[in-house]
Amino acid sequence: MGSGKVLKCSFCEEPAITVVRYAKLRLCKKHFTEFVQRRVLKTIDRYGLVDRGWRVLVAVSGGKDSATLLHTLSTLSKELGFEVTALHIDLGIGKYSEKAKEAAEKLCKALEVPLVLLSLRELLSVELPELVAKSKRPACSVCGLVKRYLINTAALELGVQAVALGHHLDDLLPYIVKNFVLQNLGGISKLGPKTETEEVFVGRIRPLYEISESEAALYAHIQGLPVVEEVCPYAVRGESLEEEIRSFLNTVEAKRPGFKVAFARAVAKNIEFYREEAEESINKCEYCEMPTASNICAFCKLTARVLGKPMGSDVRSKVRRILAEVKTL
Ligand code: SF4
Ligand code: ZN
Ligand code: ZN
């Protein structure tokens, strides 16, 4: 806001804490909170993300984005008539995972949302660092694979209608641009506001599709949501192509407020076209019956290579046992 002058909120007498340039608004805490909640509500409405009577599983990492997601969804759930259950996966990445789990537990307690906790150690007898070291693959790729598998398993076992992910505008647009440049058009279909439920795959929804990273962070901060302060030791930022694209998009946004949201809406409008380009047939894994584009799913391939046995089926049974209690809540 600059020059030390205190600007007033566009809607009341309170001092503005932020300026939302694309909406031409200066907002106080209360009105910023309402602004974000309304945007999430409109996103749900615009893209048909949730239906009345649904149960939605919200993936909560312990970070700001998923905290904002859980808070907005649990607030809107009453009005829209759906239920939320949270899921946190303890990856066993030392102090970071301990703190992330603590934050997720505190958050769910404060919001009175039931939390399902899955721990890699409990399910596989190893933790992420060991899997990464033995697989010789980049940590985030192993982590992403494991999380996708466990989220889908939990969602199937719980019988929820959708999984909500905390990906926001600034997470998604760089990957959309990258996929476009590489002409991996089918890949773009997985980065939109939702993916549909198929036989053994529970559909994903992204209610923060039109929320920026800074808005999600400010919302979590204003609400005082418990979030992990530690950064995952495997996190790399700064040098990747996605990071270059992110900073380019922010430069354009600064000059043309609203550019990023308009871009995201244009992508969503053409999502059917990208879906047709994907041409992926979904098969069931030979070992665990979970979705895969080939015969064996990525999780069974990874565990067979690293642990000497495809573990999908074992893990599914363990998850089923753990969730039996939660289901009856
Ligand atoms: Fe997993 Fe990478 Fe995120 Fe760490 S930074 S939690 S390894 S995806
Ligand atoms: Zn105000
Ligand atoms: Zn499998």
mmCIF file of C-alpha atoms and ligand atoms in Angstrom, residues 149 284-292 295-301 310-313, ligand 3:
data_model
loop_
_atom_site.group_PDB
_atom_site.id
_atom_site.type_symbol
_atom_site.label_atom_id
_atom_site.label_comp_id
_atom_site.label_asym_id
_atom_site.label_seq_id
_atom_site.Cartn_x
_atom_site.Cartn_y
_atom_site.Cartn_z
ATOM 1 C CA TYR A 149 -1.986 -44.082 -3.971
ATOM 2 C CA LYS A 284 -6.862 -52.379 -12.818
ATOM 3 C CA CYS A 285 -3.494 -53.313 -11.344
ATOM 4 C CA GLU A 286 -2.830 -57.074 -11.455
ATOM 5 C CA TYR A 287 -1.743 -57.055 -7.819
ATOM 6 C CA CYS A 288 -3.997 -54.582 -6.044
ATOM 7 C CA GLU A 289 -6.779 -53.677 -8.518
ATOM 8 C CA MET A 290 -6.079 -49.978 -8.207
ATOM 9 C CA PRO A 291 -6.128 -47.782 -11.324
ATOM 10 C CA THR A 292 -3.186 -47.862 -13.702
ATOM 11 C CA ASN A 295 -0.956 -53.716 -16.002
ATOM 12 C CA ILE A 296 0.807 -52.984 -12.750
ATOM 13 C CA CYS A 297 0.278 -49.745 -10.820
ATOM 14 C CA ALA A 298 3.144 -47.381 -10.001
ATOM 15 C CA PHE A 299 2.878 -48.155 -6.271
ATOM 16 C CA CYS A 300 3.186 -51.922 -6.763
ATOM 17 C CA LYS A 301 6.077 -51.372 -9.201
ATOM 18 C CA PRO A 310 4.349 -55.422 -4.597
ATOM 19 C CA MET A 311 2.688 -54.024 -1.493
ATOM 20 C CA GLY A 312 -0.516 -52.511 -2.908
ATOM 21 C CA SER A 313 -2.813 -55.286 -1.813
HETATM 22 ZN ZN ZN B 3 -0.997 -52.177 -7.573
#
